[in-house]
PDB file of C-alpha atoms in Angstrom:
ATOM      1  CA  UNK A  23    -142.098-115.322-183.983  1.00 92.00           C
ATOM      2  CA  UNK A  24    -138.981-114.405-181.957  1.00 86.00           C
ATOM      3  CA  UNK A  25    -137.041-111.416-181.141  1.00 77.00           C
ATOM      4  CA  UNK A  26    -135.409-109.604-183.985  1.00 76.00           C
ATOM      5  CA  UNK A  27    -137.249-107.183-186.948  1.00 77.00           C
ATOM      6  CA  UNK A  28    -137.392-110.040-189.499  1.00 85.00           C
ATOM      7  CA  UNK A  29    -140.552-111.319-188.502  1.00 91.00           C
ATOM      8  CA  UNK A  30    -144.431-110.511-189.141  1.00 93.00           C
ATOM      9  CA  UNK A  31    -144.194-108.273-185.905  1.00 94.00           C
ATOM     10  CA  UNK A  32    -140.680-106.423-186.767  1.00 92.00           C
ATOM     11  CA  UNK A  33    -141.789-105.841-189.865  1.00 91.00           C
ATOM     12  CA  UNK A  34    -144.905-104.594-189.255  1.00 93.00           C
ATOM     13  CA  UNK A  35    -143.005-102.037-187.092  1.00 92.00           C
ATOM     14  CA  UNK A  36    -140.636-101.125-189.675  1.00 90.00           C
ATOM     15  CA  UNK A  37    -142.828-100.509-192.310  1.00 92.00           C
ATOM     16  CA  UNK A  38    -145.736 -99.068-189.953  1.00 92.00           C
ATOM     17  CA  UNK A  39    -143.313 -96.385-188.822  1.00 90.00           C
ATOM     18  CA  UNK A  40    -144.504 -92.838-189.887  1.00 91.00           C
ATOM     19  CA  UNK A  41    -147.480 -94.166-191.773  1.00 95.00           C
ATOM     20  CA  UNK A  42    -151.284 -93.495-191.337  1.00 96.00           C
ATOM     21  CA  UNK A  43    -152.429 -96.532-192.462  1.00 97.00           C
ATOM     22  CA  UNK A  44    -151.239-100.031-193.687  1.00 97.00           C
ATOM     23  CA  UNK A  45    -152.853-102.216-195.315  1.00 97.00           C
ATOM     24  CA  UNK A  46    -152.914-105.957-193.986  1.00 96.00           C
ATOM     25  CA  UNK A  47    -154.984-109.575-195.368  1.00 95.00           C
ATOM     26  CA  UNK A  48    -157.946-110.231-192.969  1.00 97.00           C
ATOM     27  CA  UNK A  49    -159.144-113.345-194.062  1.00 96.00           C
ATOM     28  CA  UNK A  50    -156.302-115.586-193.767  1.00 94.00           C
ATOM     29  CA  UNK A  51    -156.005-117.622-190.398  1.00 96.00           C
ATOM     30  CA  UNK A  52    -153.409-118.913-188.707  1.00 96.00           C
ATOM     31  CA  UNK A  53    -151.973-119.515-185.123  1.00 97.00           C
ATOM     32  CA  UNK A  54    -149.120-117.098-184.471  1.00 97.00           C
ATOM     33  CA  UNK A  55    -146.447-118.918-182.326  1.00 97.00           C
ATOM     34  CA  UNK A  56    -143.629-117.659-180.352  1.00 97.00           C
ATOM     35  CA  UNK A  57    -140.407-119.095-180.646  1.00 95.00           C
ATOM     36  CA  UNK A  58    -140.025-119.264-176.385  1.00 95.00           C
ATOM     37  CA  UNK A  59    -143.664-120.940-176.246  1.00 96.00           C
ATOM     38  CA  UNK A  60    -142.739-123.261-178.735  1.00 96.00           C
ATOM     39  CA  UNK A  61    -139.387-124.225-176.573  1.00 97.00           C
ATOM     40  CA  UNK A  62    -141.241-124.479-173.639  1.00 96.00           C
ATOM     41  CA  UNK A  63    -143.577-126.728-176.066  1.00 96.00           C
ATOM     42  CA  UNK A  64    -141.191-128.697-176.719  1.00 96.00           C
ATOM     43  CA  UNK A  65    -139.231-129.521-173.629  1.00 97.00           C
ATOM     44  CA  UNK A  66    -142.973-130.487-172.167  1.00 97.00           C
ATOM     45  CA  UNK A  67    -142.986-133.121-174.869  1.00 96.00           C
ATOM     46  CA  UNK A  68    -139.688-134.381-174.073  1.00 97.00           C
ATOM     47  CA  UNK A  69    -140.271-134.135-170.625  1.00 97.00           C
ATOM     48  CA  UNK A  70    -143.396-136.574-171.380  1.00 96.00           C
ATOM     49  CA  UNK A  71    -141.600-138.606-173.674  1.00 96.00           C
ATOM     50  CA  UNK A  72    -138.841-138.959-170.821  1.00 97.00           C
ATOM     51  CA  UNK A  73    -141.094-140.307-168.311  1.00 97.00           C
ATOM     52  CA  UNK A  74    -142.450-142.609-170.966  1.00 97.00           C
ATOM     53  CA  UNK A  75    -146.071-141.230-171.287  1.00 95.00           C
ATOM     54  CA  UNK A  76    -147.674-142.649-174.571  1.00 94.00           C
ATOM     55  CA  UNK A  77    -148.268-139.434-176.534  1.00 94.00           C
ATOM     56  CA  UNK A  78    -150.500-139.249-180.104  1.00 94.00           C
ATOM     57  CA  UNK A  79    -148.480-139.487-183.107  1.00 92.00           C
ATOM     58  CA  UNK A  80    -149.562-136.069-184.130  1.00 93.00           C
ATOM     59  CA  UNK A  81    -149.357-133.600-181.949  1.00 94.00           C
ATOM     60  CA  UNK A  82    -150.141-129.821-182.884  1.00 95.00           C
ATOM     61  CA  UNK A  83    -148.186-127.347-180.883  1.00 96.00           C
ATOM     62  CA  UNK A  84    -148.949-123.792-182.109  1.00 97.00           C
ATOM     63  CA  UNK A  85    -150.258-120.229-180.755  1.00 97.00           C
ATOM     64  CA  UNK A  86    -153.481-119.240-179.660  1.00 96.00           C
ATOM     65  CA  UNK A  87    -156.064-118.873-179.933  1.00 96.00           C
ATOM     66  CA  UNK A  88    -156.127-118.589-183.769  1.00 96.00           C
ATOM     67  CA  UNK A  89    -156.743-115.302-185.949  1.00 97.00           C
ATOM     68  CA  UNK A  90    -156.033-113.271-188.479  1.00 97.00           C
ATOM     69  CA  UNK A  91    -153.229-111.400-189.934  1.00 96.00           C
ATOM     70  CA  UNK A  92    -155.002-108.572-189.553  1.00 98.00           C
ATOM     71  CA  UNK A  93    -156.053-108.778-185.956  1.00 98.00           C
ATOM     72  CA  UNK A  94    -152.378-109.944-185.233  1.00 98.00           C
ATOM     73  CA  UNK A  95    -151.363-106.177-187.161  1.00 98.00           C
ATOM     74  CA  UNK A  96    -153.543-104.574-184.468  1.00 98.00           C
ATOM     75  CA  UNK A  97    -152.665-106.215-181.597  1.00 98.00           C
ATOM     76  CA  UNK A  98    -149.124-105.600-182.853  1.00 97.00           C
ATOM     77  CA  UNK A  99    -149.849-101.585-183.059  1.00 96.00           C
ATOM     78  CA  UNK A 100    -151.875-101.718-180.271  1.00 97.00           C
ATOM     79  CA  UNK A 101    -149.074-102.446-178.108  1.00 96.00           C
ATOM     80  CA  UNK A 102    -146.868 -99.987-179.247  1.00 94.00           C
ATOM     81  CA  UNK A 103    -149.220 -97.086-179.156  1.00 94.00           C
ATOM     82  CA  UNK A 104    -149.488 -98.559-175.436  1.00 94.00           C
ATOM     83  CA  UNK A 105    -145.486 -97.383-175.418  1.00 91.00           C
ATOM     84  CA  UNK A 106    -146.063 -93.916-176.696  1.00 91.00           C
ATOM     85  CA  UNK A 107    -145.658 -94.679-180.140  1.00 89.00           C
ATOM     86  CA  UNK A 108    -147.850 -93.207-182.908  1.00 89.00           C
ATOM     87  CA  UNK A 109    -149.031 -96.427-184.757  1.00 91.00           C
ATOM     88  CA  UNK A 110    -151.206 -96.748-188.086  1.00 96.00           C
ATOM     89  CA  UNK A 111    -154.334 -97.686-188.833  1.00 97.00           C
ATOM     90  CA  UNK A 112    -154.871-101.656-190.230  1.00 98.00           C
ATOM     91  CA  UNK A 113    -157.092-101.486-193.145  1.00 98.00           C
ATOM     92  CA  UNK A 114    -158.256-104.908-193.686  1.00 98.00           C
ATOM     93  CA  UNK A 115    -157.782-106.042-197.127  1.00 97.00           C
ATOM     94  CA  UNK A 116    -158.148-109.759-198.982  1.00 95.00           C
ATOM     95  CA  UNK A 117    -155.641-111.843-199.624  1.00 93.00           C
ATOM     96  CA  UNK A 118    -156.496-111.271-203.699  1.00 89.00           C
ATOM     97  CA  UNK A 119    -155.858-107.431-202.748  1.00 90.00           C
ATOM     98  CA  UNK A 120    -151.848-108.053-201.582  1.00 83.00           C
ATOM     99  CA  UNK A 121    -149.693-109.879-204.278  1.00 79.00           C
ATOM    100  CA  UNK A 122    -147.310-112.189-202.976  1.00 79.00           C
ATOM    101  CA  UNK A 123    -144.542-114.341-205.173  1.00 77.00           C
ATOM    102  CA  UNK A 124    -145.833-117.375-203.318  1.00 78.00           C
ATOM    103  CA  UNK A 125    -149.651-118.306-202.933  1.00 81.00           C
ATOM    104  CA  UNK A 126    -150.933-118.546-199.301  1.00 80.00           C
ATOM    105  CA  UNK A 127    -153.541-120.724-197.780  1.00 85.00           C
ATOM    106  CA  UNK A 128    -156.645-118.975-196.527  1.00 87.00           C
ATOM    107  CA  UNK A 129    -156.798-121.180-193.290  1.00 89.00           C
ATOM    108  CA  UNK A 130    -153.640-122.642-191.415  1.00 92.00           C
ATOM    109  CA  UNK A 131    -154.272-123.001-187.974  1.00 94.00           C
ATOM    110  CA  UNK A 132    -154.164-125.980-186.449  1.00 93.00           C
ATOM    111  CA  UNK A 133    -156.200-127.766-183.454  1.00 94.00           C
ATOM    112  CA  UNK A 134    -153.874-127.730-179.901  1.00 95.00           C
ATOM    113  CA  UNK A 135    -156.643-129.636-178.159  1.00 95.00           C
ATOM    114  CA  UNK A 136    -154.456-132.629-178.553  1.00 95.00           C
ATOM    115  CA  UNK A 137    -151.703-130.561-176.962  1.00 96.00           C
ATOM    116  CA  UNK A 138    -153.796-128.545-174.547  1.00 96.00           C
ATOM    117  CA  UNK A 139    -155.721-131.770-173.288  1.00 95.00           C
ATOM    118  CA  UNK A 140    -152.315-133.908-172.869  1.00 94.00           C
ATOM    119  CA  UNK A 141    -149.316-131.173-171.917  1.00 95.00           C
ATOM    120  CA  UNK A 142    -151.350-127.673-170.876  1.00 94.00           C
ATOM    121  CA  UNK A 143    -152.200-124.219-172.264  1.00 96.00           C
ATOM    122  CA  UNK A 144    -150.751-123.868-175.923  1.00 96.00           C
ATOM    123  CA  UNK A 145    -148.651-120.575-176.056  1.00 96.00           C
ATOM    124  CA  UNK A 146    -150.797-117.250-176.524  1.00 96.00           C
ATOM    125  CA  UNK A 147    -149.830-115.061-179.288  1.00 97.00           C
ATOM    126  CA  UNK A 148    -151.210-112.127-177.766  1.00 97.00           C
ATOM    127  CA  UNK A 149    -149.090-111.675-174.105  1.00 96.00           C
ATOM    128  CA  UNK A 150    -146.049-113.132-176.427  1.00 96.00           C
ATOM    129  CA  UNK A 151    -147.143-109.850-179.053  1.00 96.00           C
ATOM    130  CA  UNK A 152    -146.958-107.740-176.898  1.00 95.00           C
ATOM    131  CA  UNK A 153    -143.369-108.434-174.913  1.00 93.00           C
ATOM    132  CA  UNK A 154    -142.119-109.154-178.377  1.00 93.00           C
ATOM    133  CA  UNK A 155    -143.490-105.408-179.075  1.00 94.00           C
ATOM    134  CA  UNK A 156    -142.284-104.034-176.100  1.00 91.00           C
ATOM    135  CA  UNK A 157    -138.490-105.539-176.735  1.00 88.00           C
ATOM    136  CA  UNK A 158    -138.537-103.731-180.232  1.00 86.00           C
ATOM    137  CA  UNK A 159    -140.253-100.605-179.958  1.00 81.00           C
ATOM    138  CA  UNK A 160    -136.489 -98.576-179.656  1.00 68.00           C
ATOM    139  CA  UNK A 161    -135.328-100.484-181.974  1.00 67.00           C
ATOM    140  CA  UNK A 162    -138.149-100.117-185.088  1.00 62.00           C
ATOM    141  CA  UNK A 163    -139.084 -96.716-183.972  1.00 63.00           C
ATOM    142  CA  UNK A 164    -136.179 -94.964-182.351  1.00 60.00           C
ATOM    143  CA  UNK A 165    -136.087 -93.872-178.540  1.00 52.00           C
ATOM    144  CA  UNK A 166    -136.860 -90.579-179.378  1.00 46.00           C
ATOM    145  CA  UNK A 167    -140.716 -91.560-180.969  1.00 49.00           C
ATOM    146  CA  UNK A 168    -142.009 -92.144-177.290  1.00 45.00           C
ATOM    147  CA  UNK A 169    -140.447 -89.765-175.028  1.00 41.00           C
ATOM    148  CA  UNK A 170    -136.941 -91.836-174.072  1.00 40.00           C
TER     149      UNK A 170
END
């Protein structure tokens, strides 16, 4: 995730705006990854790569640690209501419960012990959440909806 609207976390914003509750999937998993983390990811790599360390073929750089859409939604509202604005409930729904044009796997998240053993820390989704939140809040709910 990065730092405009048109992601999980901007639109959760949008839509969440003015609303009591929202639904959101709870039991598919996945590793939410911010787009900075990932640079900083990356350039580790290279640095590694660089200095001619032998790295594993496959290498899994992704967020941490891994959850759920849901819990992602509430950490997401969680973090605006911690700016003043009035955030919705998550009601935790299945996947079979929220139609989507394109099927989705139940589990996606991938093992960073690879990463985490060979480079450091993989990125966590959570601190990233909620600076992404805090950069968007005027923007998906007006300066006006928390006292500014």
């Amino acid at each position: 995730f990065g730092d405009t609207l048109d992601d999980f976390i901007g639109r959760l914003l949008v839509y969440g705006r003015g609303k009591r509750e929202i639904p959101v999937v709870a039991d598919q998993f996945g590793c939410p990854t911010p787009i900075s983390g990932a640079a900083e990811g990356l350039l580790d790599i290279a640095i590694k790569l660089h200095d001619r360390v032998a790295l594993p073929q496959v290498l899994h750089l992704a967020g941490a640690p891994a959850t759920t859409r849901a819990d992602w939604a509430e950490a997401t509202f969680a973090a605006a209501a911690a700016h003043g604005v009035s955030a919705p409930r998550v009601r935790r729904i299945a996947t079979n419960a929220f139609p989507t044009p394109a099927r989705r796997p139940l589990r996606t998240a991938l093992s960073t012990a690879r990463y985490e053993a060979l480079i450091g820390p993989s990125p966590d989704w959570r601190s990233a959440t909620a600076d992404a939140v805090a950069a968007r809040v005027d923007h998906a709910f007006g300066s006006d909806s928390h006292g500014g």
